[in-house]
Tab-separated table of C-alpha atoms and ligand atoms in Angstrom:
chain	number	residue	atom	x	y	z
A	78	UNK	CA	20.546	-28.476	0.983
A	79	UNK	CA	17.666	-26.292	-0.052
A	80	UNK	CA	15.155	-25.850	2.459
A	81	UNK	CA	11.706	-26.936	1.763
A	82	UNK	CA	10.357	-23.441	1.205
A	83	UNK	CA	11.811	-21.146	-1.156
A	84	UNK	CA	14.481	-19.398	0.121
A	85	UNK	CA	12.890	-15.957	-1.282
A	86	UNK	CA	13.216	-13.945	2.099
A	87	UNK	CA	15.697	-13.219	4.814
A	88	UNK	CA	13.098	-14.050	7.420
A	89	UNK	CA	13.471	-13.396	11.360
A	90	UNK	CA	13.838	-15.794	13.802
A	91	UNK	CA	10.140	-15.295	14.895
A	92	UNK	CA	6.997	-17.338	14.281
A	93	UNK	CA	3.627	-16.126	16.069
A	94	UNK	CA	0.963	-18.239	16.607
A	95	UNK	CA	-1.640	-15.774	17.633
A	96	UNK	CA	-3.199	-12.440	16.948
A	97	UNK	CA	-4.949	-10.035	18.739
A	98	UNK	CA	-5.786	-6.281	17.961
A	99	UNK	CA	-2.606	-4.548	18.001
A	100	UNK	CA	-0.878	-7.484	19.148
A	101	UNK	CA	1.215	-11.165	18.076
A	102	UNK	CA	1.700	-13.713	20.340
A	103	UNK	CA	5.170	-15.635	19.155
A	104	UNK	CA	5.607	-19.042	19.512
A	105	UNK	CA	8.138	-18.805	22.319
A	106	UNK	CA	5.178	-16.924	24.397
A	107	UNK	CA	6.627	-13.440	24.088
A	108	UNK	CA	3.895	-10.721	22.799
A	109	UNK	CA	4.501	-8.246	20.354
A	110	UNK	CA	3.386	-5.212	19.816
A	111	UNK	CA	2.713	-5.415	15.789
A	112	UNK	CA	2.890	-1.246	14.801
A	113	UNK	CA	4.599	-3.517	10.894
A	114	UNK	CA	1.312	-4.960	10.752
A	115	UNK	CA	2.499	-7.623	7.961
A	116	UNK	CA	3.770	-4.562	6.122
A	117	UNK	CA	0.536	-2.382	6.136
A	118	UNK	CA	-1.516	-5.568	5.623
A	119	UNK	CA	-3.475	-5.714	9.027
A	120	UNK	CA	-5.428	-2.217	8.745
A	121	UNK	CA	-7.473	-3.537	11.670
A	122	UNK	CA	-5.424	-5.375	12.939
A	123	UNK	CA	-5.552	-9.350	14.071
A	124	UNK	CA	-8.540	-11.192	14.482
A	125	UNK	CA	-11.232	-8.294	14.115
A	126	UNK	CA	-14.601	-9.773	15.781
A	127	UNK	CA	-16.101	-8.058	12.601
A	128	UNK	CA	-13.388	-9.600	9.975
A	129	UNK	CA	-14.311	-13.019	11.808
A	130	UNK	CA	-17.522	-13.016	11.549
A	131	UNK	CA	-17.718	-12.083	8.166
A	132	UNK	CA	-15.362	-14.715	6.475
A	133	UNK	CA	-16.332	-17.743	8.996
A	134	UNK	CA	-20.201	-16.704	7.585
A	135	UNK	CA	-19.518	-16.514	4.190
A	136	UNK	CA	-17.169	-20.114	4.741
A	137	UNK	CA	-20.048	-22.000	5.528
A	138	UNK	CA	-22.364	-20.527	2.554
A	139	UNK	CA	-19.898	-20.232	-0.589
A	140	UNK	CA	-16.638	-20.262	-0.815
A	141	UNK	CA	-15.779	-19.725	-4.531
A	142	UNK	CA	-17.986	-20.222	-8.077
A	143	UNK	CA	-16.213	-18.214	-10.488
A	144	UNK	CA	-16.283	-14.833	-12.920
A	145	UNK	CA	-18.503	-16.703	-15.158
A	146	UNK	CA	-21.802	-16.096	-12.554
A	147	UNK	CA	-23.409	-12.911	-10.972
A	148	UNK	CA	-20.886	-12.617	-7.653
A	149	UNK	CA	-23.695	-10.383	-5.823
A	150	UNK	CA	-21.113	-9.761	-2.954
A	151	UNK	CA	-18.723	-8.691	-5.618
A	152	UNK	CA	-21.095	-6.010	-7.185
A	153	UNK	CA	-21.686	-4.524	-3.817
A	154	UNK	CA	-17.752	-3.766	-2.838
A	155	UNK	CA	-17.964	-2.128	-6.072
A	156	UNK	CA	-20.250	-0.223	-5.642
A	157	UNK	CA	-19.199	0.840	-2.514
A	158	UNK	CA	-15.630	1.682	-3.545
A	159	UNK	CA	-17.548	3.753	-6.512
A	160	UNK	CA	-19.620	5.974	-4.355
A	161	UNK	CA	-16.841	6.292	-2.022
A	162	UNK	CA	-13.729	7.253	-4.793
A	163	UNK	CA	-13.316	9.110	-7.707
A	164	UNK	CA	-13.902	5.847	-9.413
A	165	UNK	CA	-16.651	4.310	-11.709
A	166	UNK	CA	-15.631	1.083	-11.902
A	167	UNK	CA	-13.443	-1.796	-9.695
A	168	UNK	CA	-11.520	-4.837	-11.617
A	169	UNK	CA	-10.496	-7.347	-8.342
A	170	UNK	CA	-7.616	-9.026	-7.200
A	171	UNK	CA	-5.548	-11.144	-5.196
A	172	UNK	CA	-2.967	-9.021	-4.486
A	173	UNK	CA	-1.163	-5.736	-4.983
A	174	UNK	CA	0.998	-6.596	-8.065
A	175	UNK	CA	-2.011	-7.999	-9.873
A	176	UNK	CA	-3.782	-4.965	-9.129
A	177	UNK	CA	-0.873	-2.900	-10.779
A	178	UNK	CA	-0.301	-5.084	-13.684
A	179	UNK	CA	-4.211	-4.547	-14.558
A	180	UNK	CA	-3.818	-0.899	-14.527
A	181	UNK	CA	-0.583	-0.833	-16.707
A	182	UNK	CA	-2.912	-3.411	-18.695
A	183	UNK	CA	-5.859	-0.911	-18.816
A	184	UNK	CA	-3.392	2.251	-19.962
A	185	UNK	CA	-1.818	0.444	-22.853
A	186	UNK	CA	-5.352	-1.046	-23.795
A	187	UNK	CA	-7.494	2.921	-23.309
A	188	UNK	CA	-5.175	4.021	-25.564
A	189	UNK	CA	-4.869	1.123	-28.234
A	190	UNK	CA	-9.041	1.630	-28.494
A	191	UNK	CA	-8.255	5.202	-28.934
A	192	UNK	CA	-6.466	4.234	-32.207
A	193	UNK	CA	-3.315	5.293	-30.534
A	194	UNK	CA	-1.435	1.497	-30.173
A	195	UNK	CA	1.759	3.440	-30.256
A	196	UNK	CA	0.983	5.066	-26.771
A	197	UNK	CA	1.994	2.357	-24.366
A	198	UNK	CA	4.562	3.287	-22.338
A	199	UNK	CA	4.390	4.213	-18.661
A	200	UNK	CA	6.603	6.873	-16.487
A	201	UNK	CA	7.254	6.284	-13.110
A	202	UNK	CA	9.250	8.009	-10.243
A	203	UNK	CA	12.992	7.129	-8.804
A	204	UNK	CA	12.462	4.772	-5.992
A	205	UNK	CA	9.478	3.192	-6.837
A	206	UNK	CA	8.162	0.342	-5.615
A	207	UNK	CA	4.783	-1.542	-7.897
A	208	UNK	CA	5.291	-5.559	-7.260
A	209	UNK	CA	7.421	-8.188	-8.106
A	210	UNK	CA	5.807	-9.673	-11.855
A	211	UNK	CA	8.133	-9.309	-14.668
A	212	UNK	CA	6.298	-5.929	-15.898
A	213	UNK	CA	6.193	-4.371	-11.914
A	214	UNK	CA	9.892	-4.758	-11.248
A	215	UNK	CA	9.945	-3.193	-14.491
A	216	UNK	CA	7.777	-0.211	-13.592
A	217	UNK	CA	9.903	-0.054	-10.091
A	218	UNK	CA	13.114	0.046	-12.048
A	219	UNK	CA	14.838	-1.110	-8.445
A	220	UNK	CA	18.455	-2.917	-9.827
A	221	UNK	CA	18.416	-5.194	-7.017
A	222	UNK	CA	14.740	-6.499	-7.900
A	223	UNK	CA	15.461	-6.449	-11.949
A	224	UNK	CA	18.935	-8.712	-11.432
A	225	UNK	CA	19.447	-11.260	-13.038
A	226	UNK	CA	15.742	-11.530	-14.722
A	227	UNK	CA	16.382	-9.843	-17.434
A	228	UNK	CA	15.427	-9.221	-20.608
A	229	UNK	CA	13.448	-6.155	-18.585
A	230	UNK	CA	9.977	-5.497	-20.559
A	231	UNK	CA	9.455	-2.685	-22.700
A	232	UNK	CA	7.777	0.352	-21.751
A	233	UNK	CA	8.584	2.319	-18.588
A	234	UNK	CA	10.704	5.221	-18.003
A	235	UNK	CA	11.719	6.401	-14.885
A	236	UNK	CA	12.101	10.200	-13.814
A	237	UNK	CA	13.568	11.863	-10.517
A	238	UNK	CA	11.229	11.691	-7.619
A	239	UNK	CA	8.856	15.202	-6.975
A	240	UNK	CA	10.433	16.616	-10.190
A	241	UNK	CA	7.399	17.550	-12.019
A	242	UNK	CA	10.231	19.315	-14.848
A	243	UNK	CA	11.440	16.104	-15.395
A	244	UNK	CA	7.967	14.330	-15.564
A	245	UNK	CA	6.986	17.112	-18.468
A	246	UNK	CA	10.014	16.178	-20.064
A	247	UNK	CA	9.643	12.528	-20.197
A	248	UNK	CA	6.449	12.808	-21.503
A	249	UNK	CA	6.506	11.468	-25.837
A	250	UNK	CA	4.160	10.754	-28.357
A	251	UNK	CA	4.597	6.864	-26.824
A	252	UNK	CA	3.200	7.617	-23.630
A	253	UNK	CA	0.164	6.033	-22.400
A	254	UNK	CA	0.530	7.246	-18.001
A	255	UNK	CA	1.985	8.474	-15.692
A	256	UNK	CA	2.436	5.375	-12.558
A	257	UNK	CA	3.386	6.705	-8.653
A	258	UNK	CA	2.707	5.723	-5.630
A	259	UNK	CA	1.114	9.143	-3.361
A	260	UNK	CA	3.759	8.340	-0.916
A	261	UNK	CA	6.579	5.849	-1.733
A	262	UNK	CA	6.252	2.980	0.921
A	263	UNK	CA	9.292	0.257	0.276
A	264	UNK	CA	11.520	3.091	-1.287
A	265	UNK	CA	11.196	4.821	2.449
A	266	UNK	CA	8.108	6.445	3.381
A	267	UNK	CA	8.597	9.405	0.782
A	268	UNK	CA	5.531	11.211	-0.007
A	269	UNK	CA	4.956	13.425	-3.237
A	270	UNK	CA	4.034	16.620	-2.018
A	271	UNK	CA	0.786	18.133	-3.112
A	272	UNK	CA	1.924	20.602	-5.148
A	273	UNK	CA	3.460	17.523	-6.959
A	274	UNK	CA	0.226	15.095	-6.850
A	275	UNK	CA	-1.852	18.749	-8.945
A	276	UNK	CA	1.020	19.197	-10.802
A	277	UNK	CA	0.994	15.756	-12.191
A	278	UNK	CA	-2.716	15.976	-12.986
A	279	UNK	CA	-2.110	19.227	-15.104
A	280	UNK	CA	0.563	17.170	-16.663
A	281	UNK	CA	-1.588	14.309	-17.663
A	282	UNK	CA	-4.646	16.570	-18.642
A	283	UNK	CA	-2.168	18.415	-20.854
A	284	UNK	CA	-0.639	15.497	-22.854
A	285	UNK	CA	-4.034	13.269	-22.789
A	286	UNK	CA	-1.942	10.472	-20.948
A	287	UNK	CA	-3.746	8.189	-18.045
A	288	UNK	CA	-3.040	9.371	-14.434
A	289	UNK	CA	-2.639	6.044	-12.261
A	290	UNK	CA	-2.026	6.107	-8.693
A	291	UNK	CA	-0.470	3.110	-6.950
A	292	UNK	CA	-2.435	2.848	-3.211
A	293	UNK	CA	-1.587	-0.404	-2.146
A	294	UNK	CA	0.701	0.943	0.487
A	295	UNK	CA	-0.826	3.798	1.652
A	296	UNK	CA	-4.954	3.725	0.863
A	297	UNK	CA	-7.489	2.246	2.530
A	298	UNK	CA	-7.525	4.776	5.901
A	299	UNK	CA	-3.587	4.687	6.806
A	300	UNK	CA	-3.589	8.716	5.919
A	301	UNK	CA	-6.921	9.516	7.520
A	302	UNK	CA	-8.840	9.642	3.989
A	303	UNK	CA	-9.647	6.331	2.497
A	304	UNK	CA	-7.002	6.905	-0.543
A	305	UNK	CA	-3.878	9.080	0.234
A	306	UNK	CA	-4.029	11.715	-2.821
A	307	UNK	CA	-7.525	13.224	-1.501
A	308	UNK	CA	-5.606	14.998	0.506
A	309	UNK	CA	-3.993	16.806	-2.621
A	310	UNK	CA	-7.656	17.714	-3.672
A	311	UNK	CA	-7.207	16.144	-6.761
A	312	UNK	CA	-8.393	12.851	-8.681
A	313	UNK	CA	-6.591	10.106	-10.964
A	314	UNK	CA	-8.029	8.057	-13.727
A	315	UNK	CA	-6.568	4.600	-12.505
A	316	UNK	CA	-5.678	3.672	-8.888
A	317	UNK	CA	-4.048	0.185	-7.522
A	318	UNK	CA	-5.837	-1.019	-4.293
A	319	UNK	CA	-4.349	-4.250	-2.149
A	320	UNK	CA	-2.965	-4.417	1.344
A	321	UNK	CA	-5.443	-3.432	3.736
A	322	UNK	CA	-8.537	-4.214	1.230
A	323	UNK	CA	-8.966	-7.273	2.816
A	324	UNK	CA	-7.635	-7.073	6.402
A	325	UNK	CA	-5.729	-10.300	5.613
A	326	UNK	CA	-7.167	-11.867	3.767
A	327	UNK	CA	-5.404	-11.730	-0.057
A	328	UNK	CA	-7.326	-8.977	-1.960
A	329	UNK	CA	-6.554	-6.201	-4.664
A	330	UNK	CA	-8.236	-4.183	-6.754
A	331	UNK	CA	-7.787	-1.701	-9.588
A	332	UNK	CA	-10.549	1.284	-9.669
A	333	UNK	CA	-10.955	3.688	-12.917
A	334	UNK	CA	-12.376	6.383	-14.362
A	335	UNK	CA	-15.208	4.804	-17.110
A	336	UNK	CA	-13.160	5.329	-19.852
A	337	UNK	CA	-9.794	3.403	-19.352
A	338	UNK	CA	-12.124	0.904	-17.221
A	339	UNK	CA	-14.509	0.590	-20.740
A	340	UNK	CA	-11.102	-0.489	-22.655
A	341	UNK	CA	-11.176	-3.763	-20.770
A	342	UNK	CA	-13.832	-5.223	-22.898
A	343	UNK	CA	-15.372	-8.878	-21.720
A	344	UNK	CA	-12.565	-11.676	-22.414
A	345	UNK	CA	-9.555	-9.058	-22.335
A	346	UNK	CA	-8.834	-9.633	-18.784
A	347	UNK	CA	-9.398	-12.073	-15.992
A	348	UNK	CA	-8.074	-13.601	-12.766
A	349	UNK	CA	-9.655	-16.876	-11.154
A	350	UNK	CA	-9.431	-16.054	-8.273
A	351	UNK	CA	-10.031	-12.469	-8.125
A	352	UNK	CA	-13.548	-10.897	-6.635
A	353	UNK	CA	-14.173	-14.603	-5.138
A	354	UNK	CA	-17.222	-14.845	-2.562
A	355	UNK	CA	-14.472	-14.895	0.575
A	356	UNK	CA	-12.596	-12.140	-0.566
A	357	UNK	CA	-15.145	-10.192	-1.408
A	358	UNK	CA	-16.842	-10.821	2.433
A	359	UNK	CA	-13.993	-9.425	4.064
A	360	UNK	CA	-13.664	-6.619	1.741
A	361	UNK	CA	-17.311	-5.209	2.576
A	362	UNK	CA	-16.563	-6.084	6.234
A	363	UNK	CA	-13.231	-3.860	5.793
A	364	UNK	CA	-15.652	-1.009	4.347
A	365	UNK	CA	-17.816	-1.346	7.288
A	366	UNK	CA	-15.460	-0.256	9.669
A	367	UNK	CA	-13.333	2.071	7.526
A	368	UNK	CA	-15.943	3.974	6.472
A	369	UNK	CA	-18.344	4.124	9.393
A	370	UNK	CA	-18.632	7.701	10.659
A	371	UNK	CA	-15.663	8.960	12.505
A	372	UNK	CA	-12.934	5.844	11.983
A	373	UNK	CA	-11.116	7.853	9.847
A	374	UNK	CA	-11.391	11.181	12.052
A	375	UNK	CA	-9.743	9.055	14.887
A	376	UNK	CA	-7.121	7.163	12.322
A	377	UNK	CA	-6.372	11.157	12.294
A	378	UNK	CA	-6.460	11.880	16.027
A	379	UNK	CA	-4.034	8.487	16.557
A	380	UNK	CA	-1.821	9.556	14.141
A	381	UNK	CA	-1.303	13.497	15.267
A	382	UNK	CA	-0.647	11.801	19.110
A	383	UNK	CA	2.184	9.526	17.403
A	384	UNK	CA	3.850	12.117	15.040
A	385	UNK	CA	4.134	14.591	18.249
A	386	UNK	CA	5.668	11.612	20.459
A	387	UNK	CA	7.983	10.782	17.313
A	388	UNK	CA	9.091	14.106	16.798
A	389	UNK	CA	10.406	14.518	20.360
A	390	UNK	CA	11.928	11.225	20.486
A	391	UNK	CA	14.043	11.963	17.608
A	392	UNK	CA	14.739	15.818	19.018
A	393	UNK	CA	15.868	13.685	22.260
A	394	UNK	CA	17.437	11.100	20.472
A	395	UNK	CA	19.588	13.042	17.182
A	396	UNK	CA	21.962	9.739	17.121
A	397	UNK	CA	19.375	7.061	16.348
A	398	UNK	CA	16.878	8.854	14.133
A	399	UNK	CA	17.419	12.081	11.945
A	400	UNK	CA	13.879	12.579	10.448
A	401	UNK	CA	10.323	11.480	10.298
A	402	UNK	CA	8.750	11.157	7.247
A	403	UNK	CA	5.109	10.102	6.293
A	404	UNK	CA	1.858	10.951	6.422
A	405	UNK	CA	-0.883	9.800	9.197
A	406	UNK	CA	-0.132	5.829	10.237
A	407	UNK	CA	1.997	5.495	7.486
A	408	UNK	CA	5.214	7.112	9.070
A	409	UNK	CA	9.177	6.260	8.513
A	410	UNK	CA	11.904	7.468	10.736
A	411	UNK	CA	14.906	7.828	8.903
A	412	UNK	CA	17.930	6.178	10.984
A	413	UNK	CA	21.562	7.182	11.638
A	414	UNK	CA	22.741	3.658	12.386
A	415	UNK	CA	21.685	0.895	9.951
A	416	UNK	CA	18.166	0.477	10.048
A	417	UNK	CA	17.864	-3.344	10.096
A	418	UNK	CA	19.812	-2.592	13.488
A	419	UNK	CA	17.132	-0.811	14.990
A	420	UNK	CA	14.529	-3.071	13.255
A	421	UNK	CA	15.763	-5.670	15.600
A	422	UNK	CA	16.392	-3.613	18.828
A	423	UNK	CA	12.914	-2.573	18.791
A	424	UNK	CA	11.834	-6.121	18.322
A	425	UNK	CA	14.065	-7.585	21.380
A	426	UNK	CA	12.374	-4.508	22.860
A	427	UNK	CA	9.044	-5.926	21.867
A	428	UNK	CA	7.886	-3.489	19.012
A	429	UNK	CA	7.730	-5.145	15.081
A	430	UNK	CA	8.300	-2.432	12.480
A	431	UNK	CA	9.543	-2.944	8.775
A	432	UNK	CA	12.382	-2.078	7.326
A	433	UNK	CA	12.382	0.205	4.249
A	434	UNK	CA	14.459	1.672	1.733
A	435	UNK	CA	16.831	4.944	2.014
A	436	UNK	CA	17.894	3.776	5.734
A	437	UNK	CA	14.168	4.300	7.048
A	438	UNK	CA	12.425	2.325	9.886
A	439	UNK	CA	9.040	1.753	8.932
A	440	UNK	CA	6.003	2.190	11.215
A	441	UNK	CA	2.594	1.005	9.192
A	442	UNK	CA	0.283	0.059	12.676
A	443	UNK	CA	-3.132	-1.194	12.438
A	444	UNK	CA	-5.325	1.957	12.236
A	445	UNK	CA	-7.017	0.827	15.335
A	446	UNK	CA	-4.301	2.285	17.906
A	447	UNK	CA	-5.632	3.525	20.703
A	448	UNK	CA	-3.822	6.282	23.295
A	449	UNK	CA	-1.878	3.440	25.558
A	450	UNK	CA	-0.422	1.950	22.407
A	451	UNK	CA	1.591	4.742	21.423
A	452	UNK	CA	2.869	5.019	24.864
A	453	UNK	CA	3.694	1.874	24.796
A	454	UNK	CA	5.951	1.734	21.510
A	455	UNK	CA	6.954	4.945	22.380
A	456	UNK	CA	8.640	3.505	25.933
A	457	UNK	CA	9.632	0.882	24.276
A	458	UNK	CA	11.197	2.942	21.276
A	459	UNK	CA	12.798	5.270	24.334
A	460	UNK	CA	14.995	2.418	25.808
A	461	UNK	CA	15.941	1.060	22.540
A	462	UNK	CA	17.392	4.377	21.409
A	463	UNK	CA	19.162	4.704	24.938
A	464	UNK	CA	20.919	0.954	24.361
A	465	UNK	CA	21.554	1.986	20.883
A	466	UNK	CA	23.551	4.783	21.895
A	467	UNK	CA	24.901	3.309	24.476
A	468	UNK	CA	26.484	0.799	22.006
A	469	UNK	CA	24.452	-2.613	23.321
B	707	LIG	C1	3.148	-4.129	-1.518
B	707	LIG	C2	3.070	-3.223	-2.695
B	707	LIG	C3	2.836	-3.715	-3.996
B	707	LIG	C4	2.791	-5.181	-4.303
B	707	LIG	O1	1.748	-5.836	-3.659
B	707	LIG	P1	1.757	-7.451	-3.601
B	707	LIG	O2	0.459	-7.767	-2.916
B	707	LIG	O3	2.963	-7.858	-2.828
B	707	LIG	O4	1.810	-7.937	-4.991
B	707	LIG	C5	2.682	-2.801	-5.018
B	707	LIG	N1	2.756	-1.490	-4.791
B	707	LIG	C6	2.990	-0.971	-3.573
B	707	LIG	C7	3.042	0.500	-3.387
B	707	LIG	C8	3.175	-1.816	-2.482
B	707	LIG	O5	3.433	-1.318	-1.273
């Protein structure tokens, strides 16, 4: 018999009951260290006295009204993520595939306005990974997410990851952009290079097509900069925000450059719940602590201490991990045995990471870490790679 809930995901044997910081308390009173942090969800990790405060406030004042009033909480995230991106304007969200969807939206629609209807499709790398609505499994191109739900919508083509030849090449009178993600999160922690990121730019400047980055995974802090491809120097006209945006709490945005954002014209595009007053509480509260002067310096510190500890675990430890991949707290170690193996060792261990594609363990920890964290996944990542090898 079915059970009651979906059977959608192959789901551990682990329910929590309680977070704190860097930590989950299970039900079976075992406590976890959480460096998977509800896959890169929990940027501050659990229970944040700031996060807290700011959603049990805005609970007891107003919880939703609609996009049909002023949402003043709304314009000032906006804002915010304005002066702080290369953006001029913010659509919100609930989530990351929403926040996609409105960019592919916004590409197909900046063009149409153009006079140009015939530019609408989208090219996007080899191993993608954009959401699970019908036109984001379509912009992933991932077989084992398109199965079976065919007919796959129009419009995307897919080119070899980091080949910017190939990019150039794909590039026809049809297309509208150019969709990747800075660094590939469930396709295994791959990130573009930066030659790639300016390359792509020139590419899009060239043939007038819409440059649209896809941040859920790895903006808001988890490289050290508030969105990853500022470290390329470089700035695109569309970028997909979710994740860590709200802490939590379900939140995604899309931010753009005024013209493709000026496409979306009033009754073009809309979400109910998008941009409500809760949402938009714990999104400023995020912002607080993100961008308050030296978080992200430290995010950088944290994640120079953990890449140095990775990189002689895996010199120490050649049978269990081959490579670590990443940038700042967004870091994959590419496995020699399978990787949901070590996945679970390092959970009996007392360490949650995530799985992720091309054999890679996954570790996306809240970007609060501090110095005895590490330590402590790194002991605990030490004996599991001993008992590994030793075939337990
Ligand atoms: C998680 C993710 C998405 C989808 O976000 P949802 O909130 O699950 O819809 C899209 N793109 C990237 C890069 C992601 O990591």
């Amino acid at each position: 018999m079915i059970s009651p809930v979906m059977p959608t995901y192959a789901r551990a044997d682990l329910a929590f009951d309680k977070g704190e910081g860097v930590y989950l308390h299970a039900t079976d009173g075992k406590r976890y260290l959480d460096f998977g942090g509800g896959v890169a969800v929990t940027g501050l990790g659990h229970c944040h006295p700031h996060l807290i405060k700011a959603l049990t406030g805005q609970a007891g004042r107003l919880w939703h009204c609609s996009n049909l009033y002023q949402i003043p909480e709304q314009t000032r995230l906006a804002e915010r993520l304005v002066a702080a991106s290369f953006a001029d304007s913010v659509f919100f969200t609930n989530s990351g595939a929403e926040a996609v969807e409105t960019s592919i939206k916004m590409a197909r629609k900046f063009h149409d306005s153009q006079g140009h209807p015939e530019r609408y499709r989208v090219v996007t790398c080899e191993g993608a990974f954009h959401g699970r609505s019908l036109a984001t499994i379509a912009a992933g191109g991932q077989e084992k997410h398109l199965a079976g739900f065919g007919p796959v919508v129009d419009g995307f083509d897919q080119v070899a990851f980091g080949n910017l030849n190939e990019m150039r090449a794909a590039i026809g009178p049809e297309t509208a952009a150019i969709l990747v993600e800075p660094i590939q999160g469930e396709g295994g922690i791959r990130p573009m290079s930066l030659d790639y990121l300016k390359g792509l730019r020139e590419i899009a400047d060239e043939f007038g097509v819409l440059l649209m980055f896809d941040e859920v995974q790895c903006g808001i802090g988890r490289t050290a900069k508030l969105f990853a491809h500022e470290w390329a120097g470089i700035e695109p006209d569309v970028l997909a925000a979710a994740k860590a945006l709200g802490g939590g709490f379900p939140l995604g945005a899309c931010l753009a450059k005024e013209a493709p954002a000026a496409a979306l014209t009033p009754g073009s595009h809309g979400s109910t719940f998008g941009g409500n007053p809760l949402a938009m509480a714990v999104g400023n509260a995020v912002l607080d602590v993100v961008l308050a002067d030296g978080f992200l310096d430290r995010v950088d510190a944290m994640a120079r201490r953990l890449w140095t500890r990775l990189e002689e675990l895996i010199a120490a430890h050649p049978e269990v991990f081959a490579e670590v991949t990443g940038a700042g707290l967004m870091v994959g170690l590419k496995c020699v045995p399978e990787n949901a193996a070590v996945v679970g060792k390092l959970a009996e261990g007392g360490l949650l990471t995530v799985a992720a594609g091309n054999n890679v363990v996954r570790l996306v920890p809240p970007l609060i870490i501090e110095d005895s964290h590490v330590d402590e996944a790194l002991a605990i990542m030490e004996k599991a790679c001993a008992e590994l090898a030793a075939g337990n």
